[in-house]
Structures are given as structure tokens and as C-alpha cells.
XYZ file of C-alpha atoms in Angstrom:
280
model
C -0.093 -7.822 23.155
C -0.699 -4.244 21.956
C 2.375 -3.151 23.926
C 4.392 -5.761 22.023
C 3.064 -4.439 18.698
C 3.977 -0.883 19.677
C 7.540 -1.826 20.612
C 7.977 -3.730 17.348
C 6.732 -0.723 15.357
C 9.219 1.556 17.122
C 12.125 -0.816 16.547
C 11.231 -1.453 12.879
C 10.862 2.276 12.231
C 14.260 3.109 13.721
C 16.177 0.221 12.174
C 14.657 0.047 8.695
C 11.707 2.205 7.662
C 12.924 5.706 8.542
C 16.498 5.124 7.257
C 15.005 3.778 3.996
C 12.741 6.807 3.580
C 15.556 9.237 4.369
C 17.764 7.627 1.711
C 15.107 7.906 -0.965
C 13.161 11.112 -0.213
C 14.871 14.531 -0.207
C 14.362 16.754 2.865
C 12.557 13.969 4.716
C 12.726 15.737 8.087
C 10.708 18.664 6.718
C 7.799 16.649 5.314
C 4.255 16.421 6.650
C 3.443 12.715 7.050
C 0.199 10.741 7.377
C 0.141 7.048 8.278
C -2.904 5.032 7.219
C -3.705 2.220 9.650
C -1.221 3.517 12.210
C -2.302 0.973 14.881
C -0.465 1.829 18.137
C 1.500 4.546 16.276
C 5.023 3.321 16.994
C 6.232 4.760 13.682
C 4.607 8.128 14.354
C 6.068 8.163 17.854
C 9.599 7.955 16.427
C 8.809 10.690 13.894
C 7.454 12.930 16.632
C 10.607 12.421 18.691
C 12.608 13.633 15.679
C 10.439 16.749 15.410
C 8.721 15.675 12.184
C 5.120 16.754 11.541
C 2.927 13.642 11.496
C -0.616 12.343 12.016
C -2.353 8.981 11.796
C -5.624 7.318 10.816
C -6.762 4.137 12.560
C -10.022 2.223 12.118
C -9.726 0.179 15.329
C -10.752 2.390 18.263
C -8.949 0.205 20.804
C -5.627 0.501 18.992
C -6.168 4.220 18.395
C -6.718 4.667 22.140
C -3.368 3.004 22.867
C -1.719 5.270 20.274
C -3.033 8.384 22.020
C -2.046 7.046 25.461
C 1.495 6.479 24.219
C 1.648 9.855 22.466
C -0.767 12.385 24.043
C 0.287 15.157 21.652
C -0.185 13.045 18.541
C -3.264 13.578 16.363
C -4.971 10.251 15.637
C -8.093 10.287 13.468
C -10.460 7.357 13.928
C -11.781 6.612 10.474
C -11.815 4.492 7.323
C -9.545 5.555 4.459
C -12.041 4.039 2.016
C -14.917 6.059 3.498
C -16.658 8.641 1.351
C -16.383 11.388 4.006
C -12.788 10.789 5.104
C -11.393 13.706 3.074
C -13.564 16.200 4.959
C -12.701 14.516 8.239
C -8.975 14.949 7.607
C -9.255 18.333 5.896
C -5.710 18.726 4.574
C -2.975 17.300 2.331
C 0.404 15.738 3.128
C 3.857 15.401 1.587
C 4.107 11.677 2.366
C 1.527 8.984 3.095
C 2.491 5.608 4.588
C 0.260 2.568 3.935
C 2.060 -0.416 5.442
C 0.369 -3.851 5.453
C -3.075 -2.252 5.190
C -4.264 -2.167 1.577
C -4.805 -5.959 1.464
C -7.445 -5.651 4.215
C -9.531 -2.968 2.473
C -12.476 -4.011 0.310
C -13.082 -0.761 -1.585
C -9.652 -0.241 -3.096
C -10.772 2.088 -5.867
C -12.113 4.671 -3.405
C -9.022 4.165 -1.256
C -6.617 5.018 -4.071
C -8.755 7.981 -5.085
C -8.662 9.287 -1.507
C -4.904 8.732 -1.267
C -4.472 10.719 -4.456
C -6.552 13.590 -3.045
C -4.718 13.570 0.290
C -1.287 13.931 -1.302
C 0.183 17.310 -2.135
C 1.423 17.916 -5.696
C 4.602 15.857 -6.163
C 3.880 14.078 -2.870
C 5.076 10.571 -1.993
C 3.240 7.333 -1.220
C 4.976 4.415 0.510
C 2.938 1.228 0.370
C 3.656 -2.395 1.301
C 1.540 -5.544 1.126
C 1.745 -9.325 0.651
C 0.590 -10.182 -2.902
C -2.757 -11.983 -3.029
C -1.329 -15.281 -4.330
C 1.769 -15.350 -2.112
C 2.304 -18.225 0.368
C 0.927 -16.579 3.522
C -1.337 -13.831 2.185
C -4.282 -15.507 3.934
C -2.848 -14.513 7.329
C -3.221 -18.168 8.276
C -0.858 -17.727 11.243
C -3.858 -16.944 13.489
C -4.782 -20.645 13.464
C -3.968 -23.096 16.267
C -3.223 -26.269 14.263
C -0.559 -27.093 11.670
C -2.707 -25.197 9.137
C -1.186 -21.972 10.437
C 2.114 -23.023 8.832
C 0.649 -24.344 5.589
C 1.477 -22.063 2.622
C -1.166 -21.183 0.023
C -4.000 -22.574 2.147
C -6.058 -19.441 1.440
C -6.223 -20.595 -2.204
C -8.059 -23.803 -1.254
C -11.790 -24.081 -2.116
C -14.092 -22.800 0.606
C -15.754 -26.208 1.024
C -12.385 -27.875 1.701
C -11.423 -25.170 4.197
C -14.683 -25.727 6.087
C -14.009 -29.477 6.254
C -10.451 -28.921 7.507
C -11.632 -26.444 10.125
C -14.180 -28.898 11.496
C -12.064 -32.051 11.216
C -8.966 -30.569 12.844
C -10.899 -28.602 15.481
C -9.369 -25.386 14.196
C -10.407 -21.992 15.569
C -14.099 -21.269 14.830
C -14.399 -19.052 11.756
C -10.888 -19.913 10.524
C -12.126 -20.846 7.041
C -14.086 -17.578 6.790
C -10.982 -15.690 7.922
C -8.912 -17.203 5.095
C -11.621 -16.593 2.516
C -12.017 -12.968 3.566
C -8.295 -12.292 3.183
C -8.296 -13.931 -0.225
C -11.249 -11.808 -1.374
C -9.825 -8.523 -0.090
C -6.242 -9.294 -1.142
C -4.561 -7.536 -4.045
C -2.219 -8.902 -6.691
C 0.746 -6.904 -7.940
C -0.871 -6.806 -11.388
C -4.019 -5.184 -9.994
C -1.933 -2.870 -7.828
C -0.141 -1.600 -10.944
C -3.507 -0.933 -12.610
C -4.563 1.301 -9.720
C -1.267 3.191 -9.923
C -1.804 3.823 -13.632
C -5.405 4.897 -13.103
C -4.594 7.451 -10.405
C -1.326 8.757 -11.821
C 1.248 7.266 -9.444
C 4.723 6.450 -10.737
C 7.287 4.243 -9.007
C 10.503 5.670 -7.608
C 11.593 2.377 -6.070
C 10.055 -1.120 -6.067
C 11.282 -4.106 -4.064
C 10.055 -7.688 -3.841
C 11.003 -9.860 -0.870
C 11.003 -13.494 0.155
C 12.199 -12.519 3.618
C 10.843 -9.041 4.330
C 12.704 -6.490 6.472
C 10.292 -7.074 9.372
C 11.352 -10.767 9.455
C 14.865 -9.718 10.439
C 13.430 -8.046 13.515
C 10.898 -10.769 14.377
C 12.816 -13.937 13.543
C 16.425 -12.894 12.966
C 16.207 -13.862 9.283
C 18.279 -12.100 6.609
C 16.516 -9.776 4.167
C 16.201 -11.629 0.840
C 14.910 -9.978 -2.334
C 13.733 -11.566 -5.571
C 13.866 -10.190 -9.126
C 10.902 -8.429 -10.698
C 9.701 -11.455 -12.664
C 5.937 -11.957 -12.999
C 5.497 -15.489 -11.656
C 8.015 -14.927 -8.858
C 6.563 -11.653 -7.637
C 2.946 -12.897 -7.695
C 3.404 -16.404 -6.219
C 6.769 -16.548 -4.415
C 7.142 -13.007 -3.087
C 6.174 -12.561 0.580
C 6.045 -8.784 0.358
C 5.900 -5.980 -2.206
C 7.319 -2.598 -1.177
C 6.856 0.513 -3.343
C 7.829 4.146 -3.007
C 5.703 6.201 -5.386
C 5.151 9.789 -6.356
C 2.005 11.431 -7.656
C 2.357 12.311 -11.324
C 1.077 15.802 -11.997
C -1.059 16.536 -15.016
C 0.573 19.510 -16.660
C -2.204 21.398 -18.470
C 0.247 23.254 -20.705
C 1.834 19.964 -21.727
C -1.579 18.449 -22.484
C -2.564 21.464 -24.639
C 0.744 21.372 -26.530
C 0.414 17.640 -27.099
C -3.165 18.041 -28.364
C -2.088 20.805 -30.774
C 0.741 18.638 -32.041
C -1.677 15.770 -32.731
C -4.078 18.149 -34.494
C -1.312 19.647 -36.670
C -0.064 16.174 -37.605
C -3.586 15.165 -38.603
C -4.023 18.323 -40.706
C -0.654 17.752 -42.343
C -1.554 14.221 -43.407
C -4.993 15.407 -44.510
C -3.376 18.106 -46.683
C -0.980 15.570 -48.252
C -3.889 13.246 -48.991
C -5.879 16.141 -50.477
C -2.945 17.148 -52.715
C -2.524 13.542 -53.861
C -6.189 13.247 -54.798
C -6.083 16.560 -56.706
C -3.061 15.440 -58.707
C -4.975 12.376 -59.909
C -7.974 14.342 -61.172
């Protein structure tokens, strides 16, 4: 199964992901790249073959082991991107960070975004994809063995109902807990935007899909996008894809802006003072 995942990652990287990144990021071949949740490192393997500097982080030791076996010269760090000590463990910054289908599994998203911000070089890029929390299959229900695996929005059902369905239909043990966990750790596009604002990321390109690019590879389906309309992107969209850059805080600009505000305040204060004097 892990071999299948690796081959899919390689194929997806060659056919979609790397061409997309090259179209949208200048001098892509000269960037230093970090992939968060690299799994078997199929994407990094393709980068390495093209002579691009790259490294990966993977929480699952078994998958990280496969990544190293496939690419002995590739640096794979076993760790948690939301961990408090991960910055010291990595010890450097990158031009581009890839977070593909990972953020929805992480509980501590605030620390994760803070760490991503610290790991990026000034004017660095962040590519991130995820299924929105309220989208049809954000519960990852496909791991089930009954018809529930094909039932959209089931992760939004009450926990008590999910437990009853699991028992009645003889579904996989722990299936209800699995759905509930993915609902709790999931992230809506609205909340995602709040994190971007908080940590100074700005969007270069945003795309919302019904049929994501990976579906073309897996199922032969055409890539279908939807417009950036609130109810569509939160409830109908199967995948959100964003290419971001880290907005730099220009100290000179901040000082100039503060002086401008102060001068405006003093100007209005002076006008008010003159008006009051004229009425005495």
C-alpha cells in the first residue's frame, strides 16, 4: 500500500504540482523546499531528481522509513510541525514550504502557523491544500467498509447517531470516533483566512475545486473548479488550494505611517484649538 502511495505522489508531482509551482513561482528550480507531512516523499524524490534542494518532515516513522529507503540521500526529519521544539530540530529556513492535505489533521493549528511563519525566509512561499471542514467528504469517511464510506456530510452527524450507525451496520470499530476526530481537527476556509491574517500571509493564487487535480489521476475525472462564493467554498468545495507569500513588516513603513497618524492628529487638534480661541 505504501508503494502505491509513493507512486501516486510521484505521478501527481510530475503531472500537476511541480508544473503549477513553476508557473507561479519565479526561479523555482533554485529554491530551497520543505514538505510538511511528506509521507513516502514521492514529491521530494521528483525534486531531487531535478537537482532542487529539498527536505521533508514526517510524523509517521513507518512512512518516513519508506521515504528514506526510496531516497537514501534525502533528509527526512521525524517530527511534529506543531511541536514546540520543531524549529530547533530543523534549524534553518526555506524559500518554499509545501503543506498538502495535512493541516486538517493537526490539532494545534495556531502553533503550526506560527512555526510555518518562522520556517519561511523573508518573501518565502507557502503552498497549502486541504478539504474544508464542512465539505462533503472532509470526515475521511472512505476508510469505512459499509455504504457509509460513500455518504457525504456524515461527519456532521451527531456523535450519538454515528455510534448507533456504527453498531447497527457492523461498521469498522472506532469508525464514529474517526469521523468525530476529523470534524474536530478540520478547518474551515473562514478560519484558515483568519490564520493567514494573523501571521501575515497574503494570497498569490487561490483555487476551489469540486473535482481536485488528484481526482484526475486517481479516478480519471476532469478538474472542476467553483467560484469563490462563501456557501459554495465552505460546503460544496472538495478542496481548497492556496499559494501564499509571507508579508514582511517594513519597519520604516510602520514608522512613517505612525508619524503620519500623529501629524494628522496634531493638525486636527490645532484646528480645534484655533476654533475654540476664536469663540472666546
